[in-house]
mmCIF file of C-alpha atoms and ligand atoms in Angstrom:
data_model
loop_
_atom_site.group_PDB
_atom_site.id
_atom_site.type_symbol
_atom_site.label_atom_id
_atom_site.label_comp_id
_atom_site.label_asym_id
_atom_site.label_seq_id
_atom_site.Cartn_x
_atom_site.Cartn_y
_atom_site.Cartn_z
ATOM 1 C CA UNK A 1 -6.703 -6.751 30.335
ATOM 2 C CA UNK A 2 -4.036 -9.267 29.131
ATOM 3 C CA UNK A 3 -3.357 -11.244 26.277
ATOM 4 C CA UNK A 4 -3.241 -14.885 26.115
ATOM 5 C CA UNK A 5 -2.828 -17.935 23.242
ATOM 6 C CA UNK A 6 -4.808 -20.823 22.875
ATOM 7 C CA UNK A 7 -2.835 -23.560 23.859
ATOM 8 C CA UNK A 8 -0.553 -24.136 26.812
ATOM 9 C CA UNK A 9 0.421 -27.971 28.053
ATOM 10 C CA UNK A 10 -1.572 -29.859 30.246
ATOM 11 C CA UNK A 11 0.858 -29.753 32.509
ATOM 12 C CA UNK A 12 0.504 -25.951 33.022
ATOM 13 C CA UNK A 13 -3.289 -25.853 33.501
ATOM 14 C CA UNK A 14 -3.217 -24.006 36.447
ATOM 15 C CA UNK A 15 -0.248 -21.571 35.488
ATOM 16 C CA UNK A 16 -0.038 -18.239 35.037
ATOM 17 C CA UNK A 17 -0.020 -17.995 31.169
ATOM 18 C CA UNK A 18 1.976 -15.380 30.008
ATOM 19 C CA UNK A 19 2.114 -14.407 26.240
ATOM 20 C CA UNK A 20 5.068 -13.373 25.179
ATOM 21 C CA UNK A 21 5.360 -14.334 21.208
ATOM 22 C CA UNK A 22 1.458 -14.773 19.142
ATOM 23 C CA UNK A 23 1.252 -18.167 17.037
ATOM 24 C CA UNK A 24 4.206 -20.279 15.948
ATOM 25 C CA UNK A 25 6.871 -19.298 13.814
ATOM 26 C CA UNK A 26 7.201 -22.594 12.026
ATOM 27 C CA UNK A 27 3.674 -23.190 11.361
ATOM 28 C CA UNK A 28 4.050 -26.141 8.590
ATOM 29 C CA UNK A 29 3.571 -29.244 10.795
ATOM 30 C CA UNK A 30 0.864 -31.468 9.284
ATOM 31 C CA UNK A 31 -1.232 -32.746 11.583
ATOM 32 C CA UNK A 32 -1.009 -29.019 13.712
ATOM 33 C CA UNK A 33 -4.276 -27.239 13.312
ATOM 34 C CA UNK A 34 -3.368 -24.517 16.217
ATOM 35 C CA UNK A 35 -1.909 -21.804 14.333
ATOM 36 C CA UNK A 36 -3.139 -22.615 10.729
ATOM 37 C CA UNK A 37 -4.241 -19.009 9.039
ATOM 38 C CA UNK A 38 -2.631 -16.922 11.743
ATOM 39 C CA UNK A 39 0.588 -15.358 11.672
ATOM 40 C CA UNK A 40 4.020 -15.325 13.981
ATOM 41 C CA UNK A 41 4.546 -12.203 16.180
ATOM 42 C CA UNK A 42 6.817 -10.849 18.833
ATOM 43 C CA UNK A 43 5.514 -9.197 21.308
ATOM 44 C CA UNK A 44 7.918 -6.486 22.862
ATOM 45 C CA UNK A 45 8.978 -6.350 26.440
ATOM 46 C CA UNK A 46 7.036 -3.750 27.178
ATOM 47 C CA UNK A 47 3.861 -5.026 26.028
ATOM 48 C CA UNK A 48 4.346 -8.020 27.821
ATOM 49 C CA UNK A 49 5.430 -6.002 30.895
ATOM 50 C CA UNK A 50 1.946 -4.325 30.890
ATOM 51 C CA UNK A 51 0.471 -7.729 30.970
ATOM 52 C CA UNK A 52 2.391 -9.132 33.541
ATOM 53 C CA UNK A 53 1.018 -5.694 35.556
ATOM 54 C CA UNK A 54 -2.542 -6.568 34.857
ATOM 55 C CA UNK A 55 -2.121 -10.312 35.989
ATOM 56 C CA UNK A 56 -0.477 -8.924 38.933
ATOM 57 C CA UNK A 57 -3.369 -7.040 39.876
ATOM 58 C CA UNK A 58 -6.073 -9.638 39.320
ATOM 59 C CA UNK A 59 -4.073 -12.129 40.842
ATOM 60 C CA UNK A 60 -3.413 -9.603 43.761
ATOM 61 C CA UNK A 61 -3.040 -11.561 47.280
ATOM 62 C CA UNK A 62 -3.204 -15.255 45.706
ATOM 63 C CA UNK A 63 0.329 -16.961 45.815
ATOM 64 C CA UNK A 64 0.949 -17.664 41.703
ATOM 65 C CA UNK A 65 3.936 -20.428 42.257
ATOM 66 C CA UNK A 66 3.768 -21.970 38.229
ATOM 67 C CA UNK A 67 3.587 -19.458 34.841
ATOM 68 C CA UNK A 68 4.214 -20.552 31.722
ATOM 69 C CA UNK A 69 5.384 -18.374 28.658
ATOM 70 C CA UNK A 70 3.079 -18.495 25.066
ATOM 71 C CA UNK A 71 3.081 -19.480 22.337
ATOM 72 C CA UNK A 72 5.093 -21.816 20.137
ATOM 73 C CA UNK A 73 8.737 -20.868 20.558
ATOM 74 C CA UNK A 74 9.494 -18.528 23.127
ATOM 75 C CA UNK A 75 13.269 -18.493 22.895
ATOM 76 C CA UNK A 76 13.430 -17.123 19.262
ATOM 77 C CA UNK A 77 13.150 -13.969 21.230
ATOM 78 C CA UNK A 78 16.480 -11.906 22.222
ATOM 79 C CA UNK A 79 17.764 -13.885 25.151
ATOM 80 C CA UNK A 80 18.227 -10.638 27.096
ATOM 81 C CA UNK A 81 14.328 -9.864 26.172
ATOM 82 C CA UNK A 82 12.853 -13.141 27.525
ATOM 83 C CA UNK A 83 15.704 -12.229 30.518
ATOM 84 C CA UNK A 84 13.811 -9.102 31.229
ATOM 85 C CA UNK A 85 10.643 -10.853 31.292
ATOM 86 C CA UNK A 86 11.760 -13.936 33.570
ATOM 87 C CA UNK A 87 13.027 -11.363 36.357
ATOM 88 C CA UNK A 88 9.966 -9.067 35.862
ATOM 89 C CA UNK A 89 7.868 -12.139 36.623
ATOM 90 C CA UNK A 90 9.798 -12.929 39.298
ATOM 91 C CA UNK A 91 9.501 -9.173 40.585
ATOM 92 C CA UNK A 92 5.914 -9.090 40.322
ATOM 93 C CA UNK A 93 4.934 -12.755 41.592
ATOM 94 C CA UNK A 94 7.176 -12.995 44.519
ATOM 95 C CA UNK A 95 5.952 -16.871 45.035
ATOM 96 C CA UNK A 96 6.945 -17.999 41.908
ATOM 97 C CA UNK A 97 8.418 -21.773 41.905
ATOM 98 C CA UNK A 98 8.399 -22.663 38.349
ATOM 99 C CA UNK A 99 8.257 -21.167 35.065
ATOM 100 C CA UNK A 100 8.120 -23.088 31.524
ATOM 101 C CA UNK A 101 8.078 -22.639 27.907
ATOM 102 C CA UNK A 102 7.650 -24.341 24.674
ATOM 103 C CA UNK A 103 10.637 -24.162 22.801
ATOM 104 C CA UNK A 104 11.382 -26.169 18.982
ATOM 105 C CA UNK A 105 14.747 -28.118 19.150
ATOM 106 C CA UNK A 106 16.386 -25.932 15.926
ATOM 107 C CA UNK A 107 15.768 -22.846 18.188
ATOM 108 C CA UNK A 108 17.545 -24.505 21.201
ATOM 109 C CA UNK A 109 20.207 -26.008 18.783
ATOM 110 C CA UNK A 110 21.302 -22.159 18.004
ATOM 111 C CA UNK A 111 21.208 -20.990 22.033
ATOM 112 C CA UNK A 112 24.139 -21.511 23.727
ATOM 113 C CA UNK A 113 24.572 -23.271 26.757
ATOM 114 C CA UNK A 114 25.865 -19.812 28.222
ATOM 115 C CA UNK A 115 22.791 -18.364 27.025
ATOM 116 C CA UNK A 116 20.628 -21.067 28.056
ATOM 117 C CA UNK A 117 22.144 -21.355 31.806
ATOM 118 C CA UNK A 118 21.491 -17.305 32.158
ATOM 119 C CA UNK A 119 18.170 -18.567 31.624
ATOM 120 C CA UNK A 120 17.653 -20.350 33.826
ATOM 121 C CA UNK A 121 19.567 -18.380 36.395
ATOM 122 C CA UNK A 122 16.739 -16.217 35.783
ATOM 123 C CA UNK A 123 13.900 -18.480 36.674
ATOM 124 C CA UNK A 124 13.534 -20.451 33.688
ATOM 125 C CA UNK A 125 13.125 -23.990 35.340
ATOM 126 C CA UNK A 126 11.273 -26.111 31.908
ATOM 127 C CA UNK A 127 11.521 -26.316 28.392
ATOM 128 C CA UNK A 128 8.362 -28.155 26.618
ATOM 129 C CA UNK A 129 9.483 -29.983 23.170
ATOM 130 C CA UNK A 130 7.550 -31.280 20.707
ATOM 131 C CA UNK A 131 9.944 -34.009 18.877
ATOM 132 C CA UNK A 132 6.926 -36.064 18.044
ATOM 133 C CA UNK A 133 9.434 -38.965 16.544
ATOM 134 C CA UNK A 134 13.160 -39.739 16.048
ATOM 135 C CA UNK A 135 13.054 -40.671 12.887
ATOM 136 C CA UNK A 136 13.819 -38.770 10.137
ATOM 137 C CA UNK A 137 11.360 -40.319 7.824
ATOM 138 C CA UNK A 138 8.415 -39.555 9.514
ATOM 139 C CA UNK A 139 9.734 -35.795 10.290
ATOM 140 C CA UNK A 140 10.004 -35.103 7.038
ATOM 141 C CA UNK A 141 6.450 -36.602 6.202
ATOM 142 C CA UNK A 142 5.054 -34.541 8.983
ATOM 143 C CA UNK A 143 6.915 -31.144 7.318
ATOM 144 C CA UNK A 144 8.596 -30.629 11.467
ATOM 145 C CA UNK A 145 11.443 -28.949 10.300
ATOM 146 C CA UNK A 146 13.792 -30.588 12.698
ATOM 147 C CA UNK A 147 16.693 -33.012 12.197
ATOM 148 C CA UNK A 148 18.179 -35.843 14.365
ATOM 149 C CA UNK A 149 20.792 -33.479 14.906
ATOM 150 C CA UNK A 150 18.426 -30.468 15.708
ATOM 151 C CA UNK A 151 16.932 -32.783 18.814
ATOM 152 C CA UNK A 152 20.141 -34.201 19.986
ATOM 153 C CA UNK A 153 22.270 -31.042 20.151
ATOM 154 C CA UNK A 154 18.913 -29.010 21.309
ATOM 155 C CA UNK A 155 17.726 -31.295 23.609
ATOM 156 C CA UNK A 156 21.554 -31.585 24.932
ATOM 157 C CA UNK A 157 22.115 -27.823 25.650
ATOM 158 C CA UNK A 158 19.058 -27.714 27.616
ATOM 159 C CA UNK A 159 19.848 -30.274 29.971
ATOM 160 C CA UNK A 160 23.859 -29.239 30.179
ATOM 161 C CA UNK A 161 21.925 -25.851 31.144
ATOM 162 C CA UNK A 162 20.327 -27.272 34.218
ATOM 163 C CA UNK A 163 16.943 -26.462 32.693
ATOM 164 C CA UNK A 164 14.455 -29.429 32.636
ATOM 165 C CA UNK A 165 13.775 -31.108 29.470
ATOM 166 C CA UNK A 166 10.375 -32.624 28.452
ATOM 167 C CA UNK A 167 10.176 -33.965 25.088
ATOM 168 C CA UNK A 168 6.754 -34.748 23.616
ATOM 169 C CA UNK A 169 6.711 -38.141 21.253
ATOM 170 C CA UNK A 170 3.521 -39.006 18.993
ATOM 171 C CA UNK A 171 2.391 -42.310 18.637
ATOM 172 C CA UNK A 172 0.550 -43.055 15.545
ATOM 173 C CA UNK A 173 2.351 -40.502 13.473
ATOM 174 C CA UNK A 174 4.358 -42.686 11.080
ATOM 175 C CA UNK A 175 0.693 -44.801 10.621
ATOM 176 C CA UNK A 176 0.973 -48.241 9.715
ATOM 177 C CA UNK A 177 4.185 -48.491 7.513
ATOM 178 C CA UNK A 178 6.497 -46.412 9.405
ATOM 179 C CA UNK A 179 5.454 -47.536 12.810
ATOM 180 C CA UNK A 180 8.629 -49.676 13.690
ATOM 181 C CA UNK A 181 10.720 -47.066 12.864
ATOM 182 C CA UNK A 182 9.147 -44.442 14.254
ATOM 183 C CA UNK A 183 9.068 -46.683 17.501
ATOM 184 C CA UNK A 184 12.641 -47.517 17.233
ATOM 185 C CA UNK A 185 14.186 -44.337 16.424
ATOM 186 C CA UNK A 186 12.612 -41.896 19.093
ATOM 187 C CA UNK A 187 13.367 -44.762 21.728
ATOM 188 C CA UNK A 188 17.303 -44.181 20.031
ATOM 189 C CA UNK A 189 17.360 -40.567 20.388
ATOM 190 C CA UNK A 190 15.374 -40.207 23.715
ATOM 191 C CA UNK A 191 18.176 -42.927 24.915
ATOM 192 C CA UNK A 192 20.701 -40.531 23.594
ATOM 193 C CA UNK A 193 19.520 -37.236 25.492
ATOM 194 C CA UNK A 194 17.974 -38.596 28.584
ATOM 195 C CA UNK A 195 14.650 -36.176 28.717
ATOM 196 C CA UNK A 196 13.123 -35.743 32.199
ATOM 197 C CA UNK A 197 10.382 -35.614 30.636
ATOM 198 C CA UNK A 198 8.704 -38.318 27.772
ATOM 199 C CA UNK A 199 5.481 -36.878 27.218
ATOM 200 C CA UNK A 200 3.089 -39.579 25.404
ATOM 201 C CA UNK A 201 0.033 -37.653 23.666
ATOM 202 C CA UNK A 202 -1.296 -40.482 20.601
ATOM 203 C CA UNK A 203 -1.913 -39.088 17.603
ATOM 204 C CA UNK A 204 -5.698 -38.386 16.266
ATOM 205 C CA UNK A 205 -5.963 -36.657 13.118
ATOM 206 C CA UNK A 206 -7.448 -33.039 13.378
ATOM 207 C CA UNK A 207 -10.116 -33.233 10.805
ATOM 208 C CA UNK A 208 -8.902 -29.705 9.957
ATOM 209 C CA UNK A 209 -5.252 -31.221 9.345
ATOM 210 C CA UNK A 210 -3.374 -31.496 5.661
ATOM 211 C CA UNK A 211 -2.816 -34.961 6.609
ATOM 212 C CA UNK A 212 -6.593 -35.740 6.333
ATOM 213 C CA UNK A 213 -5.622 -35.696 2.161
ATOM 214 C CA UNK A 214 -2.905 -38.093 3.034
ATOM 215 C CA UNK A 215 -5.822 -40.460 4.124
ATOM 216 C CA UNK A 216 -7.715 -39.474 1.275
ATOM 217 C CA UNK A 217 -5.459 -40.408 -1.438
ATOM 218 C CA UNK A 218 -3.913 -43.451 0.452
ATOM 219 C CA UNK A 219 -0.595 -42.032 1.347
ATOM 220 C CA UNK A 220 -1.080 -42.470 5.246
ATOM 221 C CA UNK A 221 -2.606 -45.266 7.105
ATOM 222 C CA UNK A 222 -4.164 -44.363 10.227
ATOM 223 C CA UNK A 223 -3.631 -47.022 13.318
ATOM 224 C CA UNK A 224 -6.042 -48.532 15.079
ATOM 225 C CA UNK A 225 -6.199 -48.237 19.020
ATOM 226 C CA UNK A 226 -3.966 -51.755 19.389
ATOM 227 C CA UNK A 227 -1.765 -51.532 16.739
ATOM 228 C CA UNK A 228 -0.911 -48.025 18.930
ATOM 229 C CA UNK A 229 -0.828 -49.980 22.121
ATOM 230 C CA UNK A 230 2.240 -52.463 20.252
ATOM 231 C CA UNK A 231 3.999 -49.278 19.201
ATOM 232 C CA UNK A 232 4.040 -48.404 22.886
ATOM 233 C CA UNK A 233 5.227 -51.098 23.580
ATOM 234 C CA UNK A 234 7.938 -51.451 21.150
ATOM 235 C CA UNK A 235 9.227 -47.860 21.878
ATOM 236 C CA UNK A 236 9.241 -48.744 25.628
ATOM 237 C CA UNK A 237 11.026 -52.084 25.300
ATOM 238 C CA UNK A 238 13.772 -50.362 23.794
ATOM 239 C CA UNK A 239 14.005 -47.061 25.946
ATOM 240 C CA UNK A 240 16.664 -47.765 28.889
ATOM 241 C CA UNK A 241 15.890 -47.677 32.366
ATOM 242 C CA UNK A 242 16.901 -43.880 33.085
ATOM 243 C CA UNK A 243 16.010 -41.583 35.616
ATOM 244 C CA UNK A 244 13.262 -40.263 32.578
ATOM 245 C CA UNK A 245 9.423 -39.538 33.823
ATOM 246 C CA UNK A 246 7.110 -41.612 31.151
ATOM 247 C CA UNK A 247 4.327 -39.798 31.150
ATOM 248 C CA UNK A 248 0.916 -40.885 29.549
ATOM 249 C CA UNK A 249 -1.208 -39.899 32.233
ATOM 250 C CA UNK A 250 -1.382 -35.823 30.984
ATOM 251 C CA UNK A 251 -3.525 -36.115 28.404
ATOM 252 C CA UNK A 252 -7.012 -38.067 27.447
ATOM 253 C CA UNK A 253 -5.814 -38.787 23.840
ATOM 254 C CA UNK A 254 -3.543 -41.965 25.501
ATOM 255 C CA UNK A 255 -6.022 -45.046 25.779
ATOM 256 C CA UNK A 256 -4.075 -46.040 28.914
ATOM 257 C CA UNK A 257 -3.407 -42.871 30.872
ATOM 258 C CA UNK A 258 -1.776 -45.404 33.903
ATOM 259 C CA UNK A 259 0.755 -46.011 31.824
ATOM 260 C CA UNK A 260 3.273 -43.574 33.458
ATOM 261 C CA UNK A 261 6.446 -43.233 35.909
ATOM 262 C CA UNK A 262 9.889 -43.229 36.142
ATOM 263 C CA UNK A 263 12.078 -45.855 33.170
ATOM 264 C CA UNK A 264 14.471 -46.668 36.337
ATOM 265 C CA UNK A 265 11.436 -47.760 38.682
ATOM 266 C CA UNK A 266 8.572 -48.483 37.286
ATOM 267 C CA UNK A 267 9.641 -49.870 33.334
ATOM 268 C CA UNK A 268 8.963 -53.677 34.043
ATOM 269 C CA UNK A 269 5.478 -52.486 35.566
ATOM 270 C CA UNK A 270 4.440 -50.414 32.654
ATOM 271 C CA UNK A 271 5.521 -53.292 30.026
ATOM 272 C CA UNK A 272 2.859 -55.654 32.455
ATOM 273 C CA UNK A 273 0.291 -53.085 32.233
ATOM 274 C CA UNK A 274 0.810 -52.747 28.046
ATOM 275 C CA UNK A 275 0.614 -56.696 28.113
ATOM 276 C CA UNK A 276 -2.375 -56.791 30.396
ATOM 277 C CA UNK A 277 -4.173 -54.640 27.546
ATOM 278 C CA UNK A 278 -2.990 -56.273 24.761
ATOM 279 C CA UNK A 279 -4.394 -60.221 26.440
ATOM 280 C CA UNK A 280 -7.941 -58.711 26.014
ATOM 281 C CA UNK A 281 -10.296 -59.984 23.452
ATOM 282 C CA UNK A 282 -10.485 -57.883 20.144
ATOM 283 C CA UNK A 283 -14.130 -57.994 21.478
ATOM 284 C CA UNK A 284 -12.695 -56.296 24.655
ATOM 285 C CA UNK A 285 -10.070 -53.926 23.203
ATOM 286 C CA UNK A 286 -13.291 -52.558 20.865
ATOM 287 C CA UNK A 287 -15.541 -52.096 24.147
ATOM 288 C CA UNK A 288 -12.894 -50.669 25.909
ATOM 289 C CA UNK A 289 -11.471 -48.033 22.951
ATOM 290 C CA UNK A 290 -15.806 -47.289 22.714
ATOM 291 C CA UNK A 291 -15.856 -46.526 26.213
ATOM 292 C CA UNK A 292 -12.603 -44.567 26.415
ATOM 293 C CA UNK A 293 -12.820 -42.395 23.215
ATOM 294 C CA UNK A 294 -16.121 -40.683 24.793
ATOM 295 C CA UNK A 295 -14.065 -38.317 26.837
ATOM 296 C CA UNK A 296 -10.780 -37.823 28.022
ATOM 297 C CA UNK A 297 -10.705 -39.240 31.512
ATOM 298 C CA UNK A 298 -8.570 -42.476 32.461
ATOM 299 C CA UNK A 299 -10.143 -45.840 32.753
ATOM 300 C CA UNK A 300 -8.940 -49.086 33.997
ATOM 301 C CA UNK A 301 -9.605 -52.269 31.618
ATOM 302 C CA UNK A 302 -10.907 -53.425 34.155
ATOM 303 C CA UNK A 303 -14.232 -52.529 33.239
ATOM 304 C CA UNK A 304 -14.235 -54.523 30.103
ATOM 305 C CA UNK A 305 -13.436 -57.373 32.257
ATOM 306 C CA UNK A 306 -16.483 -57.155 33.588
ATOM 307 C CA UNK A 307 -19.015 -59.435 31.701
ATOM 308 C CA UNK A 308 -22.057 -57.615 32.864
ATOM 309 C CA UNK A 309 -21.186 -54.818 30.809
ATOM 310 C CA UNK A 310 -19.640 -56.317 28.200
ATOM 311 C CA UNK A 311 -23.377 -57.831 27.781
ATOM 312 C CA UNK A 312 -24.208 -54.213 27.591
ATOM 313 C CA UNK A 313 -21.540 -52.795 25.603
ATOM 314 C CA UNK A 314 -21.986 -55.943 22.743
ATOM 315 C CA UNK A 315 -25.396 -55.205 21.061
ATOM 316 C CA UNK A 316 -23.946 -51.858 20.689
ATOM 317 C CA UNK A 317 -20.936 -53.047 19.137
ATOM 318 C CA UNK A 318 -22.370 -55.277 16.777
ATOM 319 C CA UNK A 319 -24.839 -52.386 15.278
ATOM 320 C CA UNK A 320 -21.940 -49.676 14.804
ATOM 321 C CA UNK A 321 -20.052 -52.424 12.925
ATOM 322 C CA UNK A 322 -22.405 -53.255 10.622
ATOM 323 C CA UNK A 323 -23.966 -49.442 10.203
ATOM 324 C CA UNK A 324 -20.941 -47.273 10.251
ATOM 325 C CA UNK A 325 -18.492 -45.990 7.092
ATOM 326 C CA UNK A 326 -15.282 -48.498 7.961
ATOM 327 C CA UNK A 327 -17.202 -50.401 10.646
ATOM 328 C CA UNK A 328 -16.025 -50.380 14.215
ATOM 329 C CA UNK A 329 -12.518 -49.505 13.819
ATOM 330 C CA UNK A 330 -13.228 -46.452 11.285
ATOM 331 C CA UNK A 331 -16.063 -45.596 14.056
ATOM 332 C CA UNK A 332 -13.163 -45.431 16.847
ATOM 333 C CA UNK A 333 -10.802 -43.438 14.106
ATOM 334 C CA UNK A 334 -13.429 -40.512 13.795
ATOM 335 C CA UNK A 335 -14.363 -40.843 17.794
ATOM 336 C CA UNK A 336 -10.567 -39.794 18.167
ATOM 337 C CA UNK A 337 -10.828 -37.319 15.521
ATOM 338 C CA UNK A 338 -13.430 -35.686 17.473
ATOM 339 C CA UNK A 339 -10.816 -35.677 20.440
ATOM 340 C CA UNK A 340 -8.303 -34.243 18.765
HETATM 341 S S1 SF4 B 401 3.336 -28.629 16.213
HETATM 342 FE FE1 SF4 B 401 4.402 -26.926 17.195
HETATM 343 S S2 SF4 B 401 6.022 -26.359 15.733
HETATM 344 FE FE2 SF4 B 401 4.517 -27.568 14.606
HETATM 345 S S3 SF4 B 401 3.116 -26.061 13.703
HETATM 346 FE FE3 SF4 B 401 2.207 -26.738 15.645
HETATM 347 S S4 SF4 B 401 2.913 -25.243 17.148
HETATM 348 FE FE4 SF4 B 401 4.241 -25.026 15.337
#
């Protein structure tokens, strides 16, 4: 028997999952309903040994090549603790290609690029990081606890490290009056540290969330599907074409999961593909947010191109916007909700 937390990213699906700290040690972010009413542990080495023993024996005669190590902030741990761990991974899963962690930028902002490099000397090959937005505005709103300087200097030591960086970002967050500058700020600071990594994952509001009061009394604005798409765009236009992996295609809370690739190859492509979106009909744009907010599996617009089933889809339309709280577009909000 092992431990093991409830979230990992979708990235790490198939990895090992290795727990090596319980719940996040932050725990104030608004619109994070992951770790609300729990508290922040550390597990010790040895515990974590045992568990690594257990998954060895389960896993006994498979070839484990990815783990990843839970939960929220893995390197507020001793280096020389999550040291031991990395090398008794290694020890016990001789296969082992890759192993990753979430990590908050303030944490990696007080490790050293010594410290960090030892790391990854050890095995440590990935450091997930949820920035969510570059501007300070909308950090504070969200209660992140991070600065500018927090993500720059962070994100910076990870990458002089050799250790691969992969930055989350949150469209949607700043709602409708802080869009542009949530837009134009992370593209700023993601210019400025050159992630490997820009991980897309659109905001829906947890109904379990405090920002759900900031809907209530007015204070937030939630987007609509489109107005998303523009921020996309917006933040793309003005991210430059580096060797950075834009990723949308890891998880089903992005309307357009094809979105994705490499700034330096495929930039111009995924501005065409935004456009293509945005040249629908509202008419289209509703069908097509109806169709994708059932589930989280990617779909082409294609289908909403299709008039057959937009003859289909448009009785349906019609009858949710005249019967539902908000009509279609507060419809769509709570079908996102549900995703969340
Ligand atoms: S988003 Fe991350 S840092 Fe914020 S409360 Fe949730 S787990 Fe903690």
């Amino acid at each position: 028997m092992y431990e093991q937390g409830i979230i990992r990213p979708p990235s790490e699906a198939s990895s090992l999952l290795v727990r090596v700290t319980r719940n996040c040690p932050w725990n104030q972010c608004t619109f994070c309903a992951s770790y609300k009413k729990t508290k922040f542990s550390r597990r010790t080495v040895e515990e974590v040994k045992k568990d690594i023993d257990s998954m060895a024996r389960e896993y006994e005669g498979y070839k484990v090549r990815t783990a990843f190590l839970q939960d929220g902030d893995t390197l507020v741990l001793k280096t020389e603790d999550v040291l031991e761990v990395l090398r008794y991974i290694k020890e016990k899963f001789p296969a082992i290609e890759r192993i990753t962690s979430y990590a908050r930028s303030p944490t990696l902002k007080r490790r050293s690029v010594e410290e960090l490099t030892q790391l990854k000397e050890a095995g440590l090959t990935r450091l997930h990081v949820g920035m969510e937005s570059g501007s300070e505005k909308v950090l504070k709103m969200i209660k992140k606890g991070i600065t500018e300087d927090d993500i720059i200097v962070g994100g910076r030591h990870v990458k002089e490290a050799g250790i691969e960086l992969s930055e989350y970002i949150m469209p949607g967050i700043g709602g409708k009056s802080l869009s542009e500058e949530h837009a134009l700020e992370t593209a700023r600071l993601l210019n400025m540290i050159q992630p490997d990594f820009i991980r897309v994952r659109t905001f829906a509001m947890h109904p379990k969330s405090s920002m759900q009061k900031m809907v209530e009394d007015g204070t937030f604005v939630p987007m609509t599907d489109e107005e998303m798409i523009r921020e996309i765009r917006l933040l793309l236009t003005n991210l430059n074409e580096m060797h950075s992996y834009f990723c949308c295609s890891d998880h089903g809370l992005n309307l357009l999961m094809y979105v994705d690739g490499y700034l330096d190859e495929k930039k111009e492509q995924m501005l065409k593909d935004l456009d293509d979106y945005l040249s629908l009909s509202k008419e289209q744009k509703q069908a097509f947010s109806l169709l994708k907010r059932g589930s989280y599996g990617n779909l082409s617009i294609d289908v909403v191109r299709n008039e057959d089933t937009m003859k289909q889809i448009r009785p349906e339309l019609e009858r949710i916007d005249k019967t539902a709280e908000g009509g279609i577009d507060g419809y769509l909000n709570r079908l996102l909700s549900r995703l969340a």
